[in-house]
Amino acid sequence: MYKKEIEEYIDSHRQEMLDDICTLCRINSEKMPYKEGMPYGEGPFTALAEALSMAERYGFSIKNYDNYVGCADMNNLEKQLDILAHLDVVPAGEGWKVTQPFEPIEKDGKLYGRGTADDKGPAVAALYAMRAVKELNIPLKKNVRLILGTDEECGSSDIAHYYADEEEAPMTFSPDANFPVVNTEKGGLNGHFTAEWESSEALPKLVSLEAGIKVNVVPGKAKAVVQGVDVRVLEETGKKTEEETGISFEFSVEEEIAVITAVGAGAHASMPEDGNNALTGLLVFLTNLPLAECDQVKMLRSLLELMPHGDVTGKAMGIAMNDDISGELTLAFSLLNVTDSQLDGTFDSRCPLCATEENVLEVVRKRMAEKGITLHNQEMKPPHHVPGDSLFVQTLLKAYETYTGRKGECIAMGGGTYVHSLKNGVAFGAAMPETDNRMHGADEFAVIDELLTSAKIFAQVIVDLCS
């Protein structure tokens, strides 16, 4: 089984592993403008070159796929297991306090810095798992390949490039989520819709509305401009709407023009219940205002009827559903622009295994059409599921249980990972279930003991699946 040998090897290489993680995390590898030979810019290119050099230094055969993806092979035997990680990161963002984003430091048992958890730390943990098996001379009959991508955060076009040349391995896991095993990922519908109407000059009126930053983010703020509304009415309506929704409102008034800012709480669109949607709160505010009746105002009411504030399961849209494996459908109204004569909006829905184009996409299309809104989507992203009783998943769970003493189980998630389109791919680690490592946020961190444990688990999985 080699448990004792694996544990001793990883523990004895603790500092070396952390040093290698820090080397990669000092590189700002967020997506940058294309340069010749650098499909995602200089940062991802530099990170990939450094990681491949690292793998080659440890005796692995490496290959570079046009600087989209790199890989390191344990041997030249039959393909069996791929470990799919990524070296690109989300932008640094603001609000860092423990350290600067690309100056990783160790503090209180944690490694802080952009990429420590997502996904450079886990990528290096996988590399050290391969090192352990190699340097312990554990005999294998099949190959394990570490695949290092550079565009996971912005669409995964890197992996599309890779799989245009390469076949999937019989088994693939990505250390880019949580333990135990994520074997189910919901499907999705990023519903893009538009509507048009005759403009009206009647006062008071809505001049414009802008809300949302990305389709997969519940808006924490939203803004509207109105004309001809008394300040006292704005304040009274704001107080009433805050009592209804929990959204607060700020006003900036100059003559007849008022800018309204709705302030709620942002969240990832896969978990809209964790936020308080400023966009839908602003729609409640606007429909509470005594605006002059017109087609625009009717359309705002229609939007609220379809996606009311607080409805995060698609009930009003007629698509609420759930199943025992993947849970409930979620819906987040995430983007909206309104002018005097048209609107353009998008919602993000994460759809369980029981969802189909007939019971979700076409239902939404019909409900919107009834209110004069056009849904432009022609298809949905299908869900992903690998049977929990498969040899692959059971092997992963056994290794997790062996090295943590915890009960392993399969879990479902609303977010999508690198393996979503792979037939036999799951997300596996590298954080423990209860750890909130501030992924994508300020002061992102990885728990060092969890990285070490992950390397041990990954090494055991390699032995169990490839021997």
Coordinates of C-alpha atoms in Angstrom, one line a residue:
M1 CA 0.0 0.0 0.0
Y2 CA 3.0 2.3 0.6
K3 CA 1.2 4.6 3.0
K4 CA 4.1 4.9 5.5
E5 CA 6.7 5.6 2.7
I6 CA 4.4 8.1 1.0
E7 CA 3.8 10.0 4.2
E8 CA 7.5 10.2 5.1
Y9 CA 8.4 11.3 1.6
I10 CA 5.9 14.2 1.5
D11 CA 6.6 15.3 5.0
S12 CA 10.3 15.4 4.4
H13 CA 9.8 17.5 1.2
R14 CA 7.4 20.0 2.9
Q15 CA 9.6 23.1 2.5
E16 CA 10.7 22.3 -1.0
M17 CA 7.1 21.9 -2.1
L18 CA 6.1 25.2 -0.5
D19 CA 9.1 26.9 -2.1
D20 CA 8.0 25.6 -5.5
I21 CA 4.4 26.8 -4.9
C22 CA 5.7 30.2 -4.0
T23 CA 7.9 30.4 -7.1
L24 CA 4.8 29.9 -9.3
C25 CA 2.6 32.2 -7.1
R26 CA 5.0 35.1 -7.6
I27 CA 4.1 35.1 -11.2
N28 CA 1.0 37.2 -12.2
S29 CA -0.6 34.7 -14.5
E30 CA -4.0 36.3 -15.1
K31 CA -5.1 36.3 -18.7
M32 CA -3.4 39.0 -20.7
P33 CA -3.4 40.3 -24.3
Y34 CA -2.2 37.9 -26.9
K35 CA 1.4 38.0 -28.0
E36 CA 3.1 35.9 -30.6
G37 CA 3.7 32.5 -29.2
M38 CA 1.8 33.5 -26.0
P39 CA -1.9 32.8 -26.5
Y40 CA -2.9 34.2 -23.2
G41 CA -0.2 36.8 -22.7
E42 CA 3.1 36.9 -20.9
G43 CA 1.9 35.9 -17.4
P44 CA 0.4 32.5 -18.2
F45 CA 3.3 31.8 -20.6
T46 CA 5.9 32.4 -17.9
A47 CA 4.0 30.3 -15.3
L48 CA 3.7 27.4 -17.7
A49 CA 7.4 27.6 -18.7
E50 CA 8.4 27.7 -15.0
A51 CA 6.2 24.7 -14.1
L52 CA 7.4 22.6 -17.0
S53 CA 11.0 23.4 -16.1
M54 CA 10.2 22.3 -12.5
A55 CA 8.7 19.0 -13.7
E56 CA 11.7 18.3 -16.0
R57 CA 14.1 19.0 -13.2
Y58 CA 12.4 16.3 -11.2
G59 CA 12.9 13.8 -14.0
F60 CA 9.6 13.8 -15.8
S61 CA 9.2 13.8 -19.6
I62 CA 7.4 17.1 -20.6
K63 CA 5.5 18.3 -23.6
N64 CA 4.3 21.8 -24.5
Y65 CA 1.2 22.2 -26.6
D66 CA 1.8 25.6 -28.3
N67 CA 1.9 27.3 -24.8
Y68 CA -1.8 26.6 -24.3
V69 CA -1.1 23.5 -22.1
G70 CA 1.9 21.6 -20.8
C71 CA 2.1 18.2 -19.4
A72 CA 4.5 15.9 -17.5
D73 CA 4.4 12.1 -17.8
M74 CA 5.4 9.6 -15.2
N75 CA 6.4 7.0 -17.9
N76 CA 5.7 6.0 -21.5
L77 CA 3.3 3.2 -20.6
E78 CA -0.4 2.9 -21.4
K79 CA -2.5 5.9 -20.6
Q80 CA -4.5 5.5 -17.4
L81 CA -4.8 8.6 -15.2
D82 CA -4.7 12.3 -16.0
I83 CA -4.5 15.0 -13.3
L84 CA -5.8 18.2 -14.8
A85 CA -4.7 21.5 -13.0
H86 CA -4.3 25.1 -14.1
L87 CA -1.7 27.8 -13.7
D88 CA -3.8 30.9 -14.6
V89 CA -5.4 33.0 -11.9
V90 CA -8.2 35.5 -11.6
P91 CA -7.1 39.2 -11.3
A92 CA -5.5 40.2 -8.0
G93 CA -8.4 42.5 -7.0
E94 CA -8.4 44.8 -4.0
G95 CA -8.6 44.5 -0.2
W96 CA -5.5 42.4 0.4
K97 CA -4.3 42.7 4.0
V98 CA -2.1 39.8 5.0
T99 CA 0.2 40.2 2.0
Q100 CA 0.2 41.5 -1.6
P101 CA -1.4 39.2 -4.2
F102 CA 1.9 38.0 -5.8
E103 CA 4.1 38.0 -2.7
P104 CA 3.2 34.7 -1.1
I105 CA 3.9 34.2 2.6
E106 CA 3.5 31.5 5.2
K107 CA 1.5 32.6 8.3
D108 CA -0.3 30.6 11.0
G109 CA -0.2 27.3 9.0
K110 CA -1.5 28.9 5.8
L111 CA 0.1 29.9 2.6
Y112 CA -1.3 33.3 1.4
G113 CA -1.2 34.6 -2.1
R114 CA -3.1 34.6 -5.4
G115 CA -3.1 31.0 -6.8
T116 CA -2.1 29.3 -3.6
A117 CA -5.4 27.5 -3.5
D118 CA -6.6 28.1 -7.1
D119 CA -4.8 26.2 -8.5
K120 CA -1.0 26.5 -8.3
G121 CA -0.8 25.0 -4.8
P122 CA -2.8 21.9 -5.8
A123 CA -0.9 21.6 -9.1
V124 CA 2.4 21.4 -7.2
A125 CA 0.9 19.0 -4.7
A126 CA 0.1 16.7 -7.7
L127 CA 3.6 17.1 -9.0
Y128 CA 5.0 16.1 -5.6
A129 CA 2.7 13.1 -5.5
M130 CA 4.2 12.0 -8.8
R131 CA 7.7 12.7 -7.4
A132 CA 7.0 10.6 -4.4
V133 CA 5.9 7.6 -6.5
K134 CA 8.9 8.0 -8.9
E135 CA 11.6 8.6 -6.2
L136 CA 10.3 5.8 -4.0
N137 CA 10.6 3.5 -7.0
I138 CA 7.0 2.2 -6.7
P139 CA 6.4 0.1 -9.8
L140 CA 3.7 1.1 -12.1
K141 CA 2.1 -0.7 -15.1
K142 CA 0.4 2.4 -16.6
N143 CA 1.0 6.1 -17.0
V144 CA -0.1 9.1 -15.0
R145 CA 0.1 12.5 -16.7
L146 CA -0.1 15.9 -15.0
I147 CA -1.8 18.4 -17.4
L148 CA -1.2 22.1 -16.7
G149 CA -3.6 24.5 -18.4
T150 CA -3.5 28.3 -18.6
D151 CA -7.0 29.4 -19.4
E152 CA -9.3 27.8 -16.9
E153 CA -10.5 31.0 -15.4
C154 CA -11.6 32.5 -18.8
G155 CA -13.3 29.8 -20.7
S156 CA -11.0 26.8 -20.9
S157 CA -10.1 27.3 -24.6
D158 CA -6.7 25.8 -23.6
I159 CA -8.2 22.4 -22.9
A160 CA -10.2 22.5 -26.1
H161 CA -6.8 23.0 -27.9
Y162 CA -5.3 20.1 -26.0
Y163 CA -8.1 17.6 -26.6
A164 CA -8.1 18.5 -30.3
D165 CA -4.8 16.6 -30.3
E166 CA -5.1 14.1 -27.4
E167 CA -7.6 11.6 -26.3
E168 CA -9.0 11.6 -22.8
A169 CA -7.4 9.2 -20.3
P170 CA -9.7 6.5 -19.0
M171 CA -9.8 8.5 -15.7
T172 CA -9.2 12.2 -15.0
F173 CA -9.4 14.2 -11.8
S174 CA -8.9 17.9 -11.3
P175 CA -7.6 19.2 -7.9
D176 CA -9.5 22.4 -8.2
A177 CA -12.4 22.1 -5.8
N178 CA -13.0 20.3 -2.4
F179 CA -12.7 16.8 -1.1
P180 CA -14.1 14.2 -1.0
V181 CA -15.2 13.8 -4.6
V182 CA -17.3 16.1 -6.8
N183 CA -18.8 13.6 -9.3
T184 CA -21.8 15.8 -10.3
E185 CA -21.8 19.2 -11.8
K186 CA -25.0 20.9 -12.8
G187 CA -25.8 22.0 -16.3
G188 CA -26.4 25.6 -17.1
L189 CA -28.4 28.2 -19.0
N190 CA -27.0 31.7 -19.3
G191 CA -30.2 33.1 -20.6
H192 CA -29.7 36.1 -22.8
F193 CA -32.8 38.1 -23.6
T194 CA -33.9 41.4 -25.1
A195 CA -37.0 43.5 -25.6
E196 CA -38.0 46.7 -27.4
W197 CA -40.9 49.2 -27.1
E198 CA -41.9 52.7 -28.0
S199 CA -40.1 55.3 -25.9
S200 CA -42.1 57.8 -23.8
E201 CA -41.3 61.3 -22.7
A202 CA -43.9 61.4 -19.9
L203 CA -42.6 62.3 -16.5
P204 CA -41.5 61.1 -14.0
K205 CA -39.6 58.4 -15.8
L206 CA -36.7 56.0 -15.8
V207 CA -33.8 57.3 -17.9
S208 CA -31.5 54.3 -17.7
L209 CA -30.6 51.3 -15.6
E210 CA -27.2 49.4 -15.4
A211 CA -26.6 46.4 -13.2
G212 CA -24.2 43.5 -13.1
I213 CA -20.5 42.8 -13.8
K214 CA -20.4 39.2 -14.9
V215 CA -23.0 36.6 -15.8
N216 CA -21.8 34.3 -13.0
V217 CA -22.0 37.0 -10.2
V218 CA -25.0 38.0 -8.2
P219 CA -24.9 41.8 -8.4
G220 CA -24.0 43.5 -5.1
K221 CA -24.7 46.9 -6.6
A222 CA -27.0 48.3 -9.3
K223 CA -27.7 51.8 -10.6
A224 CA -30.6 53.7 -12.2
V225 CA -31.2 57.2 -13.3
V226 CA -34.6 58.7 -13.0
Q227 CA -36.0 62.1 -13.9
G228 CA -38.8 64.1 -12.3
V229 CA -39.1 62.3 -9.0
D230 CA -39.1 64.4 -5.8
V231 CA -36.3 63.6 -3.3
R232 CA -38.8 63.0 -0.5
V233 CA -40.6 60.4 -2.7
L234 CA -37.2 58.7 -3.4
E235 CA -36.4 58.5 0.3
E236 CA -39.8 57.2 1.3
T237 CA -39.7 54.6 -1.5
G238 CA -36.2 53.6 -0.5
K239 CA -37.2 53.0 3.1
K240 CA -40.3 51.0 2.1
T241 CA -38.3 48.9 -0.4
E242 CA -35.5 48.2 2.1
E243 CA -38.0 46.8 4.5
E244 CA -39.3 44.6 1.7
T245 CA -36.0 43.4 0.3
G246 CA -33.1 44.2 2.7
I247 CA -31.5 46.2 -0.1
S248 CA -30.4 49.7 0.9
F249 CA -30.5 52.7 -1.5
E250 CA -28.3 55.8 -1.9
F251 CA -29.3 58.9 -3.9
S252 CA -27.5 61.6 -5.7
V253 CA -29.8 64.4 -6.9
E254 CA -29.1 67.3 -9.2
E255 CA -32.1 69.4 -10.3
E256 CA -34.6 66.9 -11.9
I257 CA -32.1 64.0 -12.3
A258 CA -31.5 61.5 -9.6
V259 CA -29.0 58.6 -9.6
I260 CA -30.1 55.7 -7.4
T261 CA -27.6 53.1 -6.2
A262 CA -29.0 49.9 -4.8
V263 CA -26.6 48.1 -2.4
G264 CA -27.1 44.4 -1.6
A265 CA -24.6 41.6 -1.2
G266 CA -22.8 39.9 -4.1
A267 CA -22.4 36.1 -4.4
H268 CA -21.4 33.5 -6.9
A269 CA -24.2 32.7 -9.2
S270 CA -24.0 29.0 -8.4
M271 CA -25.1 29.9 -4.8
P272 CA -27.4 32.9 -5.2
E273 CA -28.9 32.3 -1.8
D274 CA -25.7 33.5 -0.3
G275 CA -26.2 37.0 -1.7
N276 CA -28.9 39.7 -1.8
N277 CA -29.5 40.7 -5.4
A278 CA -29.2 44.5 -5.9
L279 CA -30.6 44.2 -9.4
T280 CA -33.9 42.7 -8.4
G281 CA -34.0 44.9 -5.4
L282 CA -33.6 48.0 -7.7
L283 CA -36.5 46.7 -9.9
V284 CA -38.7 46.5 -6.8
F285 CA -37.7 50.1 -5.9
L286 CA -38.5 51.3 -9.5
T287 CA -41.9 49.6 -9.6
N288 CA -42.7 51.1 -6.2
L289 CA -42.0 54.6 -7.6
P290 CA -44.9 56.6 -9.0
L291 CA -43.4 56.6 -12.5
A292 CA -45.6 57.7 -15.5
E293 CA -47.3 54.6 -17.0
C294 CA -45.6 53.5 -20.2
D295 CA -44.4 50.3 -22.0
Q296 CA -41.0 50.6 -20.3
V297 CA -42.6 50.5 -16.8
K298 CA -44.8 47.6 -17.8
M299 CA -41.7 45.7 -19.0
L300 CA -40.0 46.3 -15.6
R301 CA -43.0 44.7 -13.9
S302 CA -42.8 41.8 -16.3
L303 CA -39.2 41.2 -15.4
L304 CA -40.1 41.2 -11.7
E305 CA -43.0 38.8 -12.3
L306 CA -40.6 36.4 -14.0
M307 CA -37.7 36.8 -11.6
P308 CA -39.0 38.3 -8.3
H309 CA -36.6 39.5 -5.6
G310 CA -35.6 36.5 -3.5
D311 CA -36.7 33.8 -5.9
V312 CA -33.4 31.9 -6.5
T313 CA -35.0 28.6 -7.7
G314 CA -36.8 29.7 -10.8
K315 CA -40.3 29.1 -9.3
A316 CA -41.9 32.2 -10.9
M317 CA -40.3 31.3 -14.2
G318 CA -41.9 27.9 -14.0
I319 CA -38.7 25.9 -14.0
A320 CA -38.2 25.1 -10.3
M321 CA -37.0 21.4 -10.0
N322 CA -34.7 19.2 -8.1
D323 CA -33.3 15.6 -7.9
D324 CA -31.7 13.6 -5.2
I325 CA -28.3 13.5 -6.8
S326 CA -27.7 17.1 -7.9
G327 CA -30.2 19.1 -5.8
E328 CA -32.2 22.2 -6.8
L329 CA -32.1 24.3 -9.9
T330 CA -30.8 27.8 -9.1
L331 CA -31.4 31.1 -10.9
A332 CA -29.6 34.4 -10.5
F333 CA -30.7 37.5 -12.5
S334 CA -27.2 38.9 -13.0
L335 CA -27.0 41.4 -15.9
L336 CA -29.4 44.1 -17.1
N337 CA -29.3 47.3 -19.1
V338 CA -32.4 49.4 -19.7
T339 CA -32.8 52.5 -21.9
D340 CA -35.9 54.5 -22.9
S341 CA -36.8 52.0 -25.6
Q342 CA -35.1 48.6 -25.0
L343 CA -33.5 46.3 -22.5
D344 CA -30.7 43.6 -22.6
G345 CA -30.4 41.1 -19.8
T346 CA -28.9 37.8 -18.8
F347 CA -29.7 35.3 -16.0
D348 CA -27.5 32.5 -14.8
S349 CA -29.3 29.2 -14.1
R350 CA -27.5 26.1 -12.8
C351 CA -29.6 23.1 -13.7
P352 CA -29.8 19.6 -12.1
L353 CA -29.6 16.3 -13.8
C354 CA -33.4 16.2 -14.3
A355 CA -33.3 19.4 -16.4
T356 CA -33.7 19.3 -20.1
E357 CA -34.1 21.8 -22.9
E358 CA -37.8 20.9 -23.0
N359 CA -38.5 21.5 -19.3
V360 CA -36.2 24.5 -18.8
L361 CA -35.1 26.3 -22.0
E362 CA -38.4 26.1 -23.9
V363 CA -40.4 26.9 -20.8
V364 CA -38.4 30.1 -20.3
R365 CA -38.7 31.0 -23.9
K366 CA -42.5 30.6 -23.8
R367 CA -42.9 32.5 -20.5
M368 CA -40.7 35.4 -21.8
A369 CA -42.4 35.5 -25.2
E370 CA -45.8 35.9 -23.4
K371 CA -44.5 39.2 -22.0
G372 CA -42.9 40.5 -25.2
I373 CA -39.3 39.4 -24.3
T374 CA -37.1 37.4 -26.7
L375 CA -34.8 34.7 -25.3
H376 CA -31.9 34.2 -27.7
N377 CA -30.4 30.9 -26.5
Q378 CA -30.8 27.8 -28.7
E379 CA -29.2 25.3 -26.3
M380 CA -28.1 24.6 -22.7
K381 CA -24.9 23.4 -21.2
P382 CA -25.6 19.8 -20.2
P383 CA -25.0 18.5 -16.7
H384 CA -22.0 16.2 -15.9
H385 CA -22.2 13.0 -13.8
V386 CA -19.8 10.2 -13.1
P387 CA -21.4 7.2 -11.2
G388 CA -20.4 7.2 -7.6
D389 CA -20.1 3.4 -7.5
S390 CA -17.5 3.3 -10.3
L391 CA -14.1 1.8 -9.5
F392 CA -12.5 5.2 -10.2
V393 CA -14.6 7.2 -7.7
Q394 CA -14.5 4.4 -5.1
T395 CA -10.7 4.4 -5.4
L396 CA -10.5 8.1 -4.8
L397 CA -12.8 7.9 -1.8
K398 CA -10.8 5.1 -0.3
A399 CA -7.6 7.1 -0.5
Y400 CA -9.3 10.1 1.0
E401 CA -10.6 8.1 3.9
T402 CA -7.2 6.4 4.5
Y403 CA -5.2 9.7 4.8
T404 CA -7.9 11.8 6.6
G405 CA -9.8 9.3 8.7
R406 CA -13.0 10.9 7.5
K407 CA -15.9 9.4 5.7
G408 CA -15.7 9.8 1.9
E409 CA -18.8 10.7 -0.1
C410 CA -19.8 12.0 -3.4
I411 CA -21.0 15.6 -3.7
A412 CA -22.7 17.7 -6.3
M413 CA -21.9 21.4 -7.1
G414 CA -23.4 24.2 -9.2
G415 CA -20.1 25.5 -10.5
G416 CA -18.3 23.9 -13.4
T417 CA -14.8 22.6 -13.4
Y418 CA -12.1 21.7 -16.0
V419 CA -13.6 18.1 -16.2
H420 CA -17.2 19.1 -17.0
S421 CA -17.0 17.9 -20.6
L422 CA -14.9 14.8 -19.9
K423 CA -16.6 11.5 -19.9
N424 CA -14.9 10.1 -16.8
G425 CA -13.7 13.2 -15.0
V426 CA -14.3 14.4 -11.4
A427 CA -13.0 17.1 -9.2
F428 CA -11.0 15.8 -6.3
G429 CA -9.5 18.2 -3.6
A430 CA -7.4 20.0 -2.8
A431 CA -9.2 21.7 0.1
M432 CA -11.1 20.0 2.9
P433 CA -14.9 20.3 2.9
E434 CA -15.1 23.0 5.6
T435 CA -12.3 25.2 4.4
D436 CA -13.2 28.6 2.9
N437 CA -9.9 29.5 1.3
R438 CA -11.2 32.8 -0.1
M439 CA -10.7 31.5 -3.7
H440 CA -11.1 34.5 -6.1
G441 CA -11.1 36.9 -3.2
A442 CA -8.6 39.0 -1.3
D443 CA -6.1 37.1 1.0
E444 CA -6.7 33.8 -0.8
F445 CA -4.9 31.1 1.1
A446 CA -4.2 27.3 1.2
V447 CA -4.0 25.4 4.4
I448 CA -0.5 23.9 4.3
D449 CA -1.4 20.7 6.1
E450 CA -4.2 20.2 3.5
L451 CA -1.8 20.7 0.6
L452 CA 0.6 18.1 2.2
T453 CA -2.3 15.7 2.8
S454 CA -3.5 16.2 -0.8
A455 CA -0.1 15.3 -2.1
K456 CA -0.2 12.0 -0.1
I457 CA -3.7 11.2 -1.2
F458 CA -2.8 11.9 -4.9
A459 CA 0.3 9.7 -4.6
Q460 CA -1.8 6.8 -3.2
V461 CA -4.4 7.2 -6.0
I462 CA -1.6 7.0 -8.6
V463 CA -0.4 3.8 -7.0
D464 CA -3.8 2.3 -6.7
L465 CA -4.9 3.1 -10.2
C466 CA -1.7 2.7 -12.2
S467 CA 0.0 -0.3 -10.5

